[in-house]
PDB file of C-alpha atoms in Angstrom:
ATOM      1  CA  MET A   1      -3.125   7.823  11.353  1.00  0.00           C
ATOM      2  CA  GLU A   2      -2.410  11.171  13.720  1.00  0.00           C
ATOM      3  CA  GLN A   3      -5.009  13.064  12.346  1.00  0.00           C
ATOM      4  CA  TYR A   4      -7.656   9.802  12.621  1.00  0.00           C
ATOM      5  CA  GLY A   5      -6.617   9.584  16.747  1.00  0.00           C
ATOM      6  CA  ALA A   6      -5.589   6.137  15.832  1.00  0.00           C
ATOM      7  CA  TRP A   7      -2.406   3.890  15.762  1.00  0.00           C
ATOM      8  CA  VAL A   8      -1.896   0.966  12.373  1.00  0.00           C
ATOM      9  CA  SER A   9      -0.905  -2.293  13.218  1.00  0.00           C
ATOM     10  CA  SER A  10      -0.454  -5.207  10.848  1.00  0.00           C
ATOM     11  CA  GLY A  11       1.316  -8.476  11.327  1.00  0.00           C
ATOM     12  CA  GLN A  12       2.329 -12.204  10.427  1.00  0.00           C
ATOM     13  CA  ASP A  13      -1.746 -12.695  11.359  1.00  0.00           C
ATOM     14  CA  ALA A  14      -2.918 -11.154   8.008  1.00  0.00           C
ATOM     15  CA  THR A  15      -4.560  -8.267   9.961  1.00  0.00           C
ATOM     16  CA  ILE A  16      -4.516  -4.711   9.674  1.00  0.00           C
ATOM     17  CA  ARG A  17      -5.721  -3.258  12.979  1.00  0.00           C
ATOM     18  CA  MET A  18      -6.603   0.017  14.122  1.00  0.00           C
ATOM     19  CA  TRP A  19      -5.904   1.241  17.672  1.00  0.00           C
ATOM     20  CA  SER A  20      -7.167   4.022  19.763  1.00  0.00           C
ATOM     21  CA  ALA A  21      -4.587   6.848  20.193  1.00  0.00           C
ATOM     22  CA  THR A  22      -6.654   8.270  23.360  1.00  0.00           C
ATOM     23  CA  GLU A  23      -8.036   4.990  24.629  1.00  0.00           C
ATOM     24  CA  PRO A  24      -4.876   2.906  25.180  1.00  0.00           C
ATOM     25  CA  GLY A  25      -5.805  -1.335  24.149  1.00  0.00           C
ATOM     26  CA  THR A  26      -8.750  -0.081  22.509  1.00  0.00           C
ATOM     27  CA  ARG A  27      -8.952  -1.849  19.374  1.00  0.00           C
ATOM     28  CA  LEU A  28     -11.031  -0.162  16.490  1.00  0.00           C
ATOM     29  CA  ALA A  29     -11.146  -1.622  13.433  1.00  0.00           C
ATOM     30  CA  LEU A  30     -10.219  -5.128  12.169  1.00  0.00           C
ATOM     31  CA  VAL A  31      -9.710  -6.310   8.263  1.00  0.00           C
ATOM     32  CA  GLN A  32      -8.543 -10.112   7.605  1.00  0.00           C
ATOM     33  CA  CYS A  33      -6.279 -10.154   4.778  1.00  0.00           C
ATOM     34  CA  SER A  34      -5.834 -13.009   2.758  1.00  0.00           C
ATOM     35  CA  SER A  35      -2.244 -13.448   3.184  1.00  0.00           C
ATOM     36  CA  SER A  36       0.608 -12.148   5.812  1.00  0.00           C
ATOM     37  CA  ILE A  37       1.413  -8.056   5.303  1.00  0.00           C
ATOM     38  CA  GLN A  38       5.058  -7.558   4.573  1.00  0.00           C
ATOM     39  CA  VAL A  39       4.542  -3.702   4.595  1.00  0.00           C
ATOM     40  CA  LEU A  40       2.291  -1.323   6.181  1.00  0.00           C
ATOM     41  CA  LYS A  41       1.825   2.752   4.829  1.00  0.00           C
ATOM     42  CA  THR A  42       0.257   5.828   4.806  1.00  0.00           C
ATOM     43  CA  ASP A  43      -0.967   7.868   1.816  1.00  0.00           C
ATOM     44  CA  HIS A  44      -0.216  11.634   2.994  1.00  0.00           C
ATOM     45  CA  ASP A  45      -2.139  13.268   0.132  1.00  0.00           C
ATOM     46  CA  TYR A  46      -5.336  10.807   0.775  1.00  0.00           C
ATOM     47  CA  GLY A  47      -4.948   9.014   4.426  1.00  0.00           C
ATOM     48  CA  TRP A  48      -5.482   5.545   2.708  1.00  0.00           C
ATOM     49  CA  ILE A  49      -3.700   2.715   4.062  1.00  0.00           C
ATOM     50  CA  LEU A  50      -1.063   1.061   2.018  1.00  0.00           C
ATOM     51  CA  ALA A  51      -1.213  -2.716   2.544  1.00  0.00           C
ATOM     52  CA  ALA A  52       1.739  -5.237   0.461  1.00  0.00           C
ATOM     53  CA  VAL A  53      -0.122  -8.601   0.891  1.00  0.00           C
ATOM     54  CA  GLY A  54       1.182 -11.510  -0.661  1.00  0.00           C
ATOM     55  CA  ASN A  55       2.134  -9.813  -4.800  1.00  0.00           C
ATOM     56  CA  GLU A  56      -0.653  -7.154  -3.968  1.00  0.00           C
ATOM     57  CA  LEU A  57      -0.616  -3.435  -3.136  1.00  0.00           C
ATOM     58  CA  GLN A  58      -3.978  -3.014  -1.143  1.00  0.00           C
ATOM     59  CA  ILE A  59      -5.555   0.268  -0.411  1.00  0.00           C
ATOM     60  CA  TYR A  60      -7.797   0.738   2.517  1.00  0.00           C
ATOM     61  CA  ASP A  61     -10.148   3.795   3.731  1.00  0.00           C
ATOM     62  CA  PRO A  62      -9.305   4.527   6.743  1.00  0.00           C
ATOM     63  CA  ASP A  63     -12.299   5.492   7.840  1.00  0.00           C
ATOM     64  CA  ASP A  64     -14.363   2.148   7.673  1.00  0.00           C
ATOM     65  CA  LEU A  65     -11.142   0.129   6.596  1.00  0.00           C
ATOM     66  CA  LYS A  66     -12.661  -1.086   3.559  1.00  0.00           C
ATOM     67  CA  LEU A  67     -10.634  -2.304   0.679  1.00  0.00           C
ATOM     68  CA  ILE A  68     -10.542   0.416  -2.148  1.00  0.00           C
ATOM     69  CA  LYS A  69      -8.734  -0.925  -4.488  1.00  0.00           C
ATOM     70  CA  LYS A  70      -6.253  -3.225  -5.684  1.00  0.00           C
ATOM     71  CA  HIS A  71      -2.686  -2.885  -7.718  1.00  0.00           C
ATOM     72  CA  THR A  72      -1.523  -6.678  -8.863  1.00  0.00           C
ATOM     73  CA  GLY A  73       1.333  -7.414 -11.213  1.00  0.00           C
ATOM     74  CA  HIS A  74       3.825  -8.663  -9.189  1.00  0.00           C
ATOM     75  CA  GLN A  75       4.761 -12.113  -9.334  1.00  0.00           C
ATOM     76  CA  GLN A  76       6.263 -13.054  -6.012  1.00  0.00           C
ATOM     77  CA  ILE A  77       6.024 -11.110  -2.475  1.00  0.00           C
ATOM     78  CA  ILE A  78       6.024  -6.633  -2.164  1.00  0.00           C
ATOM     79  CA  THR A  79       8.797  -6.036  -0.006  1.00  0.00           C
ATOM     80  CA  GLY A  80       8.404  -2.394  -0.478  1.00  0.00           C
ATOM     81  CA  ILE A  81       6.011   0.544  -0.825  1.00  0.00           C
ATOM     82  CA  PHE A  82       6.958   4.205  -1.722  1.00  0.00           C
ATOM     83  CA  HIS A  83       4.377   7.104  -1.685  1.00  0.00           C
ATOM     84  CA  VAL A  84       6.057   9.608  -4.526  1.00  0.00           C
ATOM     85  CA  HIS A  85       3.591  12.721  -3.810  1.00  0.00           C
ATOM     86  CA  ARG A  86       2.115  14.877  -6.823  1.00  0.00           C
ATOM     87  CA  LEU A  87       4.572  12.774  -9.583  1.00  0.00           C
ATOM     88  CA  TYR A  88       3.643  14.677 -13.133  1.00  0.00           C
ATOM     89  CA  SER A  89       0.932  16.657 -10.837  1.00  0.00           C
ATOM     90  CA  GLU A  90      -0.917  13.435  -9.305  1.00  0.00           C
ATOM     91  CA  PRO A  91       0.653  10.666  -6.787  1.00  0.00           C
ATOM     92  CA  HIS A  92       2.224   7.512  -7.130  1.00  0.00           C
ATOM     93  CA  TYR A  93       2.994   4.209  -5.516  1.00  0.00           C
ATOM     94  CA  VAL A  94       6.493   2.712  -6.138  1.00  0.00           C
ATOM     95  CA  THR A  95       6.544  -1.228  -5.133  1.00  0.00           C
ATOM     96  CA  SER A  96       9.294  -3.334  -5.390  1.00  0.00           C
ATOM     97  CA  SER A  97       9.073  -7.258  -5.086  1.00  0.00           C
ATOM     98  CA  TYR A  98      11.031 -10.708  -4.997  1.00  0.00           C
ATOM     99  CA  ASP A  99      10.520 -11.242  -8.418  1.00  0.00           C
ATOM    100  CA  GLY A 100      13.315  -8.499  -9.201  1.00  0.00           C
ATOM    101  CA  THR A 101      11.094  -5.934 -10.457  1.00  0.00           C
ATOM    102  CA  ILE A 102       9.810  -1.977  -9.293  1.00  0.00           C
ATOM    103  CA  LYS A 103       6.574  -0.843 -10.545  1.00  0.00           C
ATOM    104  CA  MET A 104       5.029   2.509 -10.050  1.00  0.00           C
ATOM    105  CA  TRP A 105       1.131   2.552  -9.935  1.00  0.00           C
ATOM    106  CA  ARG A 106      -1.019   5.516 -10.101  1.00  0.00           C
ATOM    107  CA  ALA A 107      -2.644   6.682  -6.376  1.00  0.00           C
ATOM    108  CA  CYS A 108      -6.253   7.004  -8.256  1.00  0.00           C
ATOM    109  CA  THR A 109      -6.565   3.987 -11.032  1.00  0.00           C
ATOM    110  CA  ASN A 110      -5.931   0.416 -11.246  1.00  0.00           C
ATOM    111  CA  ARG A 111      -3.573   1.217 -14.271  1.00  0.00           C
ATOM    112  CA  PRO A 112      -0.057   0.624 -13.722  1.00  0.00           C
ATOM    113  CA  VAL A 113       2.635   3.368 -15.144  1.00  0.00           C
ATOM    114  CA  THR A 114       4.091   1.480 -17.963  1.00  0.00           C
ATOM    115  CA  ILE A 115       7.462   1.902 -16.076  1.00  0.00           C
ATOM    116  CA  ALA A 116       8.642  -1.085 -14.470  1.00  0.00           C
ATOM    117  CA  VAL A 117      12.719  -1.888 -13.775  1.00  0.00           C
ATOM    118  CA  ASP A 118      13.663  -5.610 -13.765  1.00  0.00           C
ATOM    119  CA  LEU A 119      16.510  -5.825 -11.194  1.00  0.00           C
ATOM    120  CA  ASP A 120      17.630  -9.128 -12.298  1.00  0.00           C
ATOM    121  CA  GLU A 121      18.093  -7.769 -16.396  1.00  0.00           C
ATOM    122  CA  LYS A 122      19.108  -4.378 -15.255  1.00  0.00           C
ATOM    123  CA  LYS A 123      16.393  -2.415 -17.441  1.00  0.00           C
ATOM    124  CA  ILE A 124      13.745  -0.359 -17.794  1.00  0.00           C
ATOM    125  CA  LYS A 125      10.536  -1.418 -19.218  1.00  0.00           C
TER     126      LYS A 125
END
C-alpha cells in the first residue's frame, strides 16, 4: 500500500490490519472477517485489497477498509489469487481452491467469467 503510506497484513486471527508506514507500530484500521485469511493481494489497477476468506474472494476499499464486493463460487477454501491486468480490456482475478478448480472473475462485477478449470477432471468448463 505504498501509494497510501501504509502496510496491510492479515492472518489466521481473521483480521485485516492497515499499519502506518511512517509511524511504526501505529495501526490505522482493522477489519474483522468471518474466517481466517489464506491469501492477501492488492489490485494495482484500482488499489483494492483482495482477501481469500474461506471460499470467498472479498474485495476491500483501502481508504476505509469497507467491503466492496464478494466473489463466491468455490466449494472449498481459496488457496491462491492472481490479478490479471487488462485481460479482454478489463482487469480480472483468478482464484484457485482446494476444491480442485480455478475460476476467473471480472474485477468490476460480481459475475464470474464462464471459464473454470476442474483440476480433478482435467477439463475446462
